[in-house]
PDB file of C-alpha atoms and ligand atoms in Angstrom:
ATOM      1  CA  UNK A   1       0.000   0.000   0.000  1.00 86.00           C
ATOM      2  CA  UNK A   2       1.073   3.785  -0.784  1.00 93.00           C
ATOM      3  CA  UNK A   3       2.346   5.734   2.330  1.00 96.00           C
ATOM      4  CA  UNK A   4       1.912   9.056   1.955  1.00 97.00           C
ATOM      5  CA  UNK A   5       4.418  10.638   4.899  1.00 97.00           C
ATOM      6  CA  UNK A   6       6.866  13.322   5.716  1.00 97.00           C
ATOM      7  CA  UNK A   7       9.585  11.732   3.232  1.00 96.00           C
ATOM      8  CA  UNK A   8       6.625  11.419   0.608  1.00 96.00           C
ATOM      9  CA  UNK A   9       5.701  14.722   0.323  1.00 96.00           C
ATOM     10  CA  UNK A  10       9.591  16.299   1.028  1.00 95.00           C
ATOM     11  CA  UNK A  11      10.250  14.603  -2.024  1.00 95.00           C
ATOM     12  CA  UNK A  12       7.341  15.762  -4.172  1.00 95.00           C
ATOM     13  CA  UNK A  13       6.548  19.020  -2.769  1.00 94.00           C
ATOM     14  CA  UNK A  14       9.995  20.621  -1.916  1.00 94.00           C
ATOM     15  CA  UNK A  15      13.158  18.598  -3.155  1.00 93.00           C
ATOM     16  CA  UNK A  16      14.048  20.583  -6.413  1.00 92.00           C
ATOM     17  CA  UNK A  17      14.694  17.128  -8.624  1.00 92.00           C
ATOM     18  CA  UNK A  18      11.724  15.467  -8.099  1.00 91.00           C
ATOM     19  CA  UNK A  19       9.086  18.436  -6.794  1.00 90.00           C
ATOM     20  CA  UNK A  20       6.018  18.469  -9.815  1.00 83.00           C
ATOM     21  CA  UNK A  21       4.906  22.150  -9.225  1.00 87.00           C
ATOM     22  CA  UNK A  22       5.460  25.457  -7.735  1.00 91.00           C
ATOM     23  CA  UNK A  23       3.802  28.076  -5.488  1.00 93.00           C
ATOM     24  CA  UNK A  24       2.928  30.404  -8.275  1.00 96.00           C
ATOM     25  CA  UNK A  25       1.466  27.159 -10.419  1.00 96.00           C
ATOM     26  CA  UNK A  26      -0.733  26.199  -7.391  1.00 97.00           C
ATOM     27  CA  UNK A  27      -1.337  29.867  -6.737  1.00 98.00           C
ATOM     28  CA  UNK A  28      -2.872  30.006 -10.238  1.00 98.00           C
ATOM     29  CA  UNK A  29      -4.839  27.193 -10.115  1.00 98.00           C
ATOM     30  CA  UNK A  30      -6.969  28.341  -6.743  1.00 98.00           C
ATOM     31  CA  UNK A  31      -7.262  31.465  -7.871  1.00 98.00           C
ATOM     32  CA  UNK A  32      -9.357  30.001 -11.151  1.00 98.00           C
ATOM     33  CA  UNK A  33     -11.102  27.781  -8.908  1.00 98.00           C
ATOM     34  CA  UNK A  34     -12.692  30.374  -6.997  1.00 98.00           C
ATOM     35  CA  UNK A  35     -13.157  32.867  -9.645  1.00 98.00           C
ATOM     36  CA  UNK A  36     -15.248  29.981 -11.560  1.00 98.00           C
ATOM     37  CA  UNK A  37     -17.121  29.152  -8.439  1.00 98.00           C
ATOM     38  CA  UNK A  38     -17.404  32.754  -7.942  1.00 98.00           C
ATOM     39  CA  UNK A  39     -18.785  33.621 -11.102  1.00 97.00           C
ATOM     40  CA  UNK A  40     -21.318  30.862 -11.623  1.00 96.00           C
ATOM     41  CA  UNK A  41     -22.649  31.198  -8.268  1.00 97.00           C
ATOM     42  CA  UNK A  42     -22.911  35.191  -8.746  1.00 96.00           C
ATOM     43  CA  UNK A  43     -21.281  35.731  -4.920  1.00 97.00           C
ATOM     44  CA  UNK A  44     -17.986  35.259  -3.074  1.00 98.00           C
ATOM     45  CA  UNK A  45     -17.807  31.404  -2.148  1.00 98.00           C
ATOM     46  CA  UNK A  46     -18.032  30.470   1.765  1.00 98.00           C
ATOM     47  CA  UNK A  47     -17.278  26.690   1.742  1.00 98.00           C
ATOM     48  CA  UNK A  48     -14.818  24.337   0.490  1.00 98.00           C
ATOM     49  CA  UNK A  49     -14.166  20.717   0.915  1.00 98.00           C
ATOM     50  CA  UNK A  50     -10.717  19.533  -0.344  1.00 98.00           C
ATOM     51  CA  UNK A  51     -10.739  15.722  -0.616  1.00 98.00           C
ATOM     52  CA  UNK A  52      -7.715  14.345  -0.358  1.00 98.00           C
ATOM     53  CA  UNK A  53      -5.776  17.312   0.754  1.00 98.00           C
ATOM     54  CA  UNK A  54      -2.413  16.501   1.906  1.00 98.00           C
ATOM     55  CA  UNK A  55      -0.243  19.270   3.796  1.00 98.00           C
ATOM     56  CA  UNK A  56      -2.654  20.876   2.288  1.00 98.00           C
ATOM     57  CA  UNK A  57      -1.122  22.892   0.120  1.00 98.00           C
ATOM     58  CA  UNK A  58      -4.698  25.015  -1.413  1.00 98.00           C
ATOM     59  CA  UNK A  59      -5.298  25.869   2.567  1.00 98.00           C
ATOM     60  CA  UNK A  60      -3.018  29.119   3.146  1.00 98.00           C
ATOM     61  CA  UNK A  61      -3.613  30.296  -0.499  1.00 98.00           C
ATOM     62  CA  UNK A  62      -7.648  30.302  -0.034  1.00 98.00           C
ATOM     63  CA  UNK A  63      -6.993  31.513   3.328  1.00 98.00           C
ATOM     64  CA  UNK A  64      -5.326  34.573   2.164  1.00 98.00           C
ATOM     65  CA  UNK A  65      -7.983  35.338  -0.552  1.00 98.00           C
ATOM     66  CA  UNK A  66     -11.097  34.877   1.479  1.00 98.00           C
ATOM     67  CA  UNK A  67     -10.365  34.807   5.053  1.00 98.00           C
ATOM     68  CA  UNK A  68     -13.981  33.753   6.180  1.00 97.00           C
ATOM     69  CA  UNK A  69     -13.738  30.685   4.401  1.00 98.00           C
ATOM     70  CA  UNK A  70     -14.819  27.781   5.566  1.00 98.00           C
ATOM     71  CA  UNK A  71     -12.510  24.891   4.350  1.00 98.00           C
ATOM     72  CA  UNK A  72     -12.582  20.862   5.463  1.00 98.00           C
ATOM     73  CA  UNK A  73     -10.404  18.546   4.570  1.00 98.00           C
ATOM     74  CA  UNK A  74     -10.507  14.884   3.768  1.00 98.00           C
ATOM     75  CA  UNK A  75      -7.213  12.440   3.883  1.00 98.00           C
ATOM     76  CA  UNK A  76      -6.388   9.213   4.971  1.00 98.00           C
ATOM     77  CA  UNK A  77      -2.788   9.929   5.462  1.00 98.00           C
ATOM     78  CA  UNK A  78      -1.683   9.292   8.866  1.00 98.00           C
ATOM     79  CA  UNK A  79       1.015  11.815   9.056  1.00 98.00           C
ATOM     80  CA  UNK A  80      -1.347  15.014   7.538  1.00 98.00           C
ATOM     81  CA  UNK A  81      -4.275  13.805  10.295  1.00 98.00           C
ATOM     82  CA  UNK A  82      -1.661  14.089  12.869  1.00 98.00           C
ATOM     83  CA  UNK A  83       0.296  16.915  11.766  1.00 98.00           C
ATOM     84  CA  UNK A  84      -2.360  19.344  10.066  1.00 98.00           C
ATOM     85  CA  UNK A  85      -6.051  17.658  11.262  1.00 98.00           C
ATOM     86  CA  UNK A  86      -6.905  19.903  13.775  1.00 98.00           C
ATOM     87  CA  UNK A  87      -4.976  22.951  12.476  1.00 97.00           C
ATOM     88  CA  UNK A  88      -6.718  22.715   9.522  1.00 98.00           C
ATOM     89  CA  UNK A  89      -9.996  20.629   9.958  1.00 98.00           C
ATOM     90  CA  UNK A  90      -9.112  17.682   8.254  1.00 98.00           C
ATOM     91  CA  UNK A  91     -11.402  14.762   8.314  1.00 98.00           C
ATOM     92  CA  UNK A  92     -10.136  11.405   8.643  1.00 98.00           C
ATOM     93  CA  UNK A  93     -11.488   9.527   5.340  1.00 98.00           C
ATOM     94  CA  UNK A  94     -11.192   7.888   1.843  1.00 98.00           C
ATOM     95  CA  UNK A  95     -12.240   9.047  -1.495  1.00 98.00           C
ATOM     96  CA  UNK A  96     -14.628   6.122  -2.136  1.00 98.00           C
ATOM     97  CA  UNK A  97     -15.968   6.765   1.747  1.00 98.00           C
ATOM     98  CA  UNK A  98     -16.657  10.303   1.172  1.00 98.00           C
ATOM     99  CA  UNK A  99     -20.043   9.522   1.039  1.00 97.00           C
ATOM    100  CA  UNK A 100     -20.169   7.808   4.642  1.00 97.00           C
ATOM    101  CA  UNK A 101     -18.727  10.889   6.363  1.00 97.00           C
ATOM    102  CA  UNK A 102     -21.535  12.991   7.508  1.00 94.00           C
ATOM    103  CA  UNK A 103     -20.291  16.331   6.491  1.00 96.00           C
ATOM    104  CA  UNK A 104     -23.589  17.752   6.970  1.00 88.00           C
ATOM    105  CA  UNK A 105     -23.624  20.881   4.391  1.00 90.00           C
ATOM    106  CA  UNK A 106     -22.782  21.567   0.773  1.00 97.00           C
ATOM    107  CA  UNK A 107     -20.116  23.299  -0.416  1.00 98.00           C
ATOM    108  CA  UNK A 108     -19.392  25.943  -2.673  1.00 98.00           C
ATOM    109  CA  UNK A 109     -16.164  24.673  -4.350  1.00 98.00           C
ATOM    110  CA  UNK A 110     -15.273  20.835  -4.227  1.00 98.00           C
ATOM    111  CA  UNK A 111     -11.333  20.517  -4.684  1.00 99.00           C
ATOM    112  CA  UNK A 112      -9.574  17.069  -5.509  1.00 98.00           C
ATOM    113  CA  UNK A 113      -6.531  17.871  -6.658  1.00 98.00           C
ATOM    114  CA  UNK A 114      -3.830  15.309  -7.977  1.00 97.00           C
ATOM    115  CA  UNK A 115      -5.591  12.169  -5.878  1.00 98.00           C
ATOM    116  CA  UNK A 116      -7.665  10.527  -8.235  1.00 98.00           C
ATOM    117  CA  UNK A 117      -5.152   8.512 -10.217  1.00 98.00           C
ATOM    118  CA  UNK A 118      -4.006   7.000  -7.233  1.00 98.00           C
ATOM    119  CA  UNK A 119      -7.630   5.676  -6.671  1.00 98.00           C
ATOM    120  CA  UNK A 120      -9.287   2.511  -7.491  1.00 98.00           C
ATOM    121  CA  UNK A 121     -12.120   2.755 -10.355  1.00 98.00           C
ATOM    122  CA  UNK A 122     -14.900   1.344  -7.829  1.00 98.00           C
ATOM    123  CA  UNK A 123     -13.879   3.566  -5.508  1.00 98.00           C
ATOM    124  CA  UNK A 124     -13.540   7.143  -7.984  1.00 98.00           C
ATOM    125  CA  UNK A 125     -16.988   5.985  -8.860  1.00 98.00           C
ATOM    126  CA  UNK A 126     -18.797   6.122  -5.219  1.00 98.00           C
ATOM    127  CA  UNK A 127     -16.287   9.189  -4.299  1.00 98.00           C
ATOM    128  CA  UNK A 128     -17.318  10.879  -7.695  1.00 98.00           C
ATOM    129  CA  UNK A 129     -21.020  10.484  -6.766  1.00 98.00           C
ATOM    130  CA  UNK A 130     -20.599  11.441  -2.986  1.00 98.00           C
ATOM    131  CA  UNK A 131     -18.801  14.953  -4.447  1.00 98.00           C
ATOM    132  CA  UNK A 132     -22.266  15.361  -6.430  1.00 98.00           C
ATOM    133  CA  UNK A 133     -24.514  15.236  -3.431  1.00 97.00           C
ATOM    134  CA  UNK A 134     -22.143  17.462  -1.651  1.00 98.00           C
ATOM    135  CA  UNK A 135     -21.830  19.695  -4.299  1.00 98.00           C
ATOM    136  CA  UNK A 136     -23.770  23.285  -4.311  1.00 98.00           C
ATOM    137  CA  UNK A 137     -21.080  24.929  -6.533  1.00 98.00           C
ATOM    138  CA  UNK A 138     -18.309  24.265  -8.768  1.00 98.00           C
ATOM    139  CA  UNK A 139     -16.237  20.943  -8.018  1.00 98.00           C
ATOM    140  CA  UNK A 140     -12.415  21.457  -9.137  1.00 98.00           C
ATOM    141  CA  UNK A 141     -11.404  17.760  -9.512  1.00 98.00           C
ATOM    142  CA  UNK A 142      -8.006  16.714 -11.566  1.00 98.00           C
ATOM    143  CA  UNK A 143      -7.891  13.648 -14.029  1.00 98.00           C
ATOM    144  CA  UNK A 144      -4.692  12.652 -15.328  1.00 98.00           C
ATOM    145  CA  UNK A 145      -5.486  10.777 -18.680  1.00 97.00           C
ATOM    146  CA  UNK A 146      -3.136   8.471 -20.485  1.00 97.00           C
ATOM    147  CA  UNK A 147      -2.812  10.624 -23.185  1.00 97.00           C
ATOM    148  CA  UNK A 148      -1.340  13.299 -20.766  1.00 96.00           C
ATOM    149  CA  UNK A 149       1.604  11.426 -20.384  1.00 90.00           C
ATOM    150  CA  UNK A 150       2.445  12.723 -16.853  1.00 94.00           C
ATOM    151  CA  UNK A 151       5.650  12.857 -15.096  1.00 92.00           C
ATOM    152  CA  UNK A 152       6.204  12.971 -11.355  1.00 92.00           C
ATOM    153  CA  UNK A 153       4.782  10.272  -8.755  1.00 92.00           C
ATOM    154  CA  UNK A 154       4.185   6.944 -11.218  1.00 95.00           C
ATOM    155  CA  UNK A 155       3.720   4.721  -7.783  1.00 93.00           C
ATOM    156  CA  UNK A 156       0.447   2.953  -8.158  1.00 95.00           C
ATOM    157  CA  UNK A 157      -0.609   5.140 -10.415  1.00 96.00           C
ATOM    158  CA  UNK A 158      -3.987   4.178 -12.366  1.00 97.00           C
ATOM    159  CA  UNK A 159      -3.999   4.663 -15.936  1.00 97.00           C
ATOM    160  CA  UNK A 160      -7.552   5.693 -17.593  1.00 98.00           C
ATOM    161  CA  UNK A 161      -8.095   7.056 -20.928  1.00 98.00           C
ATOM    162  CA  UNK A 162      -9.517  10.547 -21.218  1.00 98.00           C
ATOM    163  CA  UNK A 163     -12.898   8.982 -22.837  1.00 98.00           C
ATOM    164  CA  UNK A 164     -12.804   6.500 -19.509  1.00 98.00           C
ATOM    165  CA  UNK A 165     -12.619   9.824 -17.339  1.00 98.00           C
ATOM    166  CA  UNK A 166     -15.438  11.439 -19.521  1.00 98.00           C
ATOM    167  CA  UNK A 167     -17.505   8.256 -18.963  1.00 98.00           C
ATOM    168  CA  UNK A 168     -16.619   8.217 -14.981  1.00 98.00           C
ATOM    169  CA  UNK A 169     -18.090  12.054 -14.658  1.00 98.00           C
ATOM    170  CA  UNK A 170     -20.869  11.735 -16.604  1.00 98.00           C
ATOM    171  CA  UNK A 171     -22.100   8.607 -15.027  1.00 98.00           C
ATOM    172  CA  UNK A 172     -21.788  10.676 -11.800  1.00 98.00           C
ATOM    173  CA  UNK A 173     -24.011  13.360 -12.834  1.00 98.00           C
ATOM    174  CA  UNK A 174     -20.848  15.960 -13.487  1.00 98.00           C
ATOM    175  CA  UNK A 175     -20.353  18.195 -16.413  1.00 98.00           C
ATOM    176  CA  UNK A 176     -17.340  19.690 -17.454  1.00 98.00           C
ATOM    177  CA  UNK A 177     -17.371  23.606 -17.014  1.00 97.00           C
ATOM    178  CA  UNK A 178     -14.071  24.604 -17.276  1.00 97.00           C
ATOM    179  CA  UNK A 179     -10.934  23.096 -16.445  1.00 98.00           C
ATOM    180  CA  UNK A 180     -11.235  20.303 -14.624  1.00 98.00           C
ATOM    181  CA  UNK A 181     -14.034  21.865 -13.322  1.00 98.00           C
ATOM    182  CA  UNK A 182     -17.623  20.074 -13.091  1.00 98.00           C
ATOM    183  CA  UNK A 183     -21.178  21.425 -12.192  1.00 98.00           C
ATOM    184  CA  UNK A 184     -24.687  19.925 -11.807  1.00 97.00           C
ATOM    185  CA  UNK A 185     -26.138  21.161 -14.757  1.00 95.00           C
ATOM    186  CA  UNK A 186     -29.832  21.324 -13.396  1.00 93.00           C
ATOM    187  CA  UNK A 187     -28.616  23.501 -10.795  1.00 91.00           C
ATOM    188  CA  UNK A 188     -26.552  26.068 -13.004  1.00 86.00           C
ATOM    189  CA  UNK A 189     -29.946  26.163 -15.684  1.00 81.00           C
ATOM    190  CA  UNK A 190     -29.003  29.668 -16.657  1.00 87.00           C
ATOM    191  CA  UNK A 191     -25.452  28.213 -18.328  1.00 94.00           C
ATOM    192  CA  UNK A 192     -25.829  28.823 -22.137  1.00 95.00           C
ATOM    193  CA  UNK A 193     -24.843  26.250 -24.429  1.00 95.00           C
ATOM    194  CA  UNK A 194     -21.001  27.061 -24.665  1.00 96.00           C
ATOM    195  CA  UNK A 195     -20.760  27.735 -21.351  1.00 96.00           C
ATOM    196  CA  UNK A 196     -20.209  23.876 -20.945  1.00 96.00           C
ATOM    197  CA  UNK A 197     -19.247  20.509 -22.615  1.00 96.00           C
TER     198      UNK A 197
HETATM  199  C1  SAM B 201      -0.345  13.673  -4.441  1.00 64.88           C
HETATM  200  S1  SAM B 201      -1.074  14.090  -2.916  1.00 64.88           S
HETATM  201  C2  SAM B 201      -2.096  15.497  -3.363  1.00 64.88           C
HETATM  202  C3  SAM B 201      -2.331  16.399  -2.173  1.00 64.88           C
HETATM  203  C4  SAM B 201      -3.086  17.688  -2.486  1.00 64.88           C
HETATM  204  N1  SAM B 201      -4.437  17.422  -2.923  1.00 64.88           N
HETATM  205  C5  SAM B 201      -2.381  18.562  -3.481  1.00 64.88           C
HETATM  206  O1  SAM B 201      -3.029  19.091  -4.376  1.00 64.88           O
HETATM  207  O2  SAM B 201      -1.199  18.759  -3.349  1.00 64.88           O
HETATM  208  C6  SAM B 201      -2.294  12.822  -2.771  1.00 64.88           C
HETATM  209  C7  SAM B 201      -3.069  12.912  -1.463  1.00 64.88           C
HETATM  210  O3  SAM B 201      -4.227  12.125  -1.585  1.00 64.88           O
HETATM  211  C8  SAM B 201      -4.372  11.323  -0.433  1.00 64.88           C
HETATM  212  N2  SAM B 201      -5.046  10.110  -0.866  1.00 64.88           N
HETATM  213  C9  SAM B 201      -4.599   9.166  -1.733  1.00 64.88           C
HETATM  214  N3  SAM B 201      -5.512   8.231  -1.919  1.00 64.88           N
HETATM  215  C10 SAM B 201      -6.572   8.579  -1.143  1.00 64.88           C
HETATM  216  C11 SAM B 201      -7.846   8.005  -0.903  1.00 64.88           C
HETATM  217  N4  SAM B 201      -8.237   6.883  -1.502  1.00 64.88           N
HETATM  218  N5  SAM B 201      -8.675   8.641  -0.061  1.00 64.88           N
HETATM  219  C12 SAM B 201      -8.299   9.806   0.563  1.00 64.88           C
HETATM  220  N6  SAM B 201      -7.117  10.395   0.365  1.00 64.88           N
HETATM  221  C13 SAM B 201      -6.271   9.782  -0.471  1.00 64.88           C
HETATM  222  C14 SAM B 201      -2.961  11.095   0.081  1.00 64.88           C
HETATM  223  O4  SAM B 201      -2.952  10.802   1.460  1.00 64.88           O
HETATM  224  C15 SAM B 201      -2.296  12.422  -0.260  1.00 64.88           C
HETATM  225  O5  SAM B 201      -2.426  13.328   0.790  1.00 64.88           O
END
């Protein structure tokens, strides 16, 4: 089984040879996340749940832009519970359990960022439906297809076609709005037509 511990993310987040991204790149990336969520929603978002967090790395940077947030976490990495869980309200849980967690509310922006290839199909297929019913926003979820060819952590990595993804989402009830990005169309009824796949 994958551990996913101090070494783990030294060596992915912060050793220069091996590290897959940088502050600015992740900086970016919330920063569309909210102004998508922000937009379609027509207000500033309140809630986030980030499933399969890690450190976790989106935390600080939504922090900074909306200080009210409220974020929770999900991870079942023994080292982030321990060192970040209370800090940072992480949930002890799985993707494919997401569903059996009792979170209680919906959230504005769903985040799953750079988990799902390291998940079983059964499982991305109950976690993908749990993010729908806990969904009141815009979910920001990342699929690595095979044709994307990635580099960095290979380790039990799951590989999936791009039409397998598609087939995943839309089986959950998600469509594509954006990068990576994924709505409940009969809740967003004012999109137009080329506002989304
Ligand atoms: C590559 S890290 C990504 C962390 C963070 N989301 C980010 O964007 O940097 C993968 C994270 O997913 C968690 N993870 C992996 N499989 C999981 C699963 N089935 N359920 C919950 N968390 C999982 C690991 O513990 C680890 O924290």
């Amino acid at each position: 089984m994958k551990i996913y511990d101090r070494s783990y993310f030294e060596r992915w987040y912060r050793d220069p040879r091996d590290r897959v991204s940088t502050r600015d790149a992740l900086a970016r990336k919330v920063r569309m996340a909210v102004s998508l969520a922000e937009f379609l929603l027509g207000r500033p978002i309140q809630t986030v749940l980030d499933v399969g967090c890690g450190e976790p790395p989106w935390f600080p940077v939504l922090k900074r832009m909306r200080p009210a947030i409220r974020y929770t976490g999900v991870d079942s990495s023994e080292y982030v519970l321990a060192r970040f869980g209370k800090a940072r309200n992480i949930r002890r849980g799985t993707f494919g359990g997401l569903g059996t967690l009792r979170l209680g509310r919906r959230f504005d922006l769903v985040v799953c960022a750079d988990v799902l290839q390291y998940v079983e199909t059964r499982d991305v297929e109950r976690g993908l439906r749990a993010i729908r019913a806990l969904l009141g926003g815009v979910a920001y979820i990342e699929a690595f297809a095979t044709e994307d060819a990635m580099v960095g952590d290979r380790d039990e990595w799951r590989e999936r076609t791009a039409a397998e993804y598609r087939r995943l989402f839309r089986r959950a009830g998600l469509t594509q709005c954006g990068p990576y990005s994924f709505v409940k169309l009969d809740e967003f009824d004012t999109l137009n037509a080329l506002e989304h796949a």
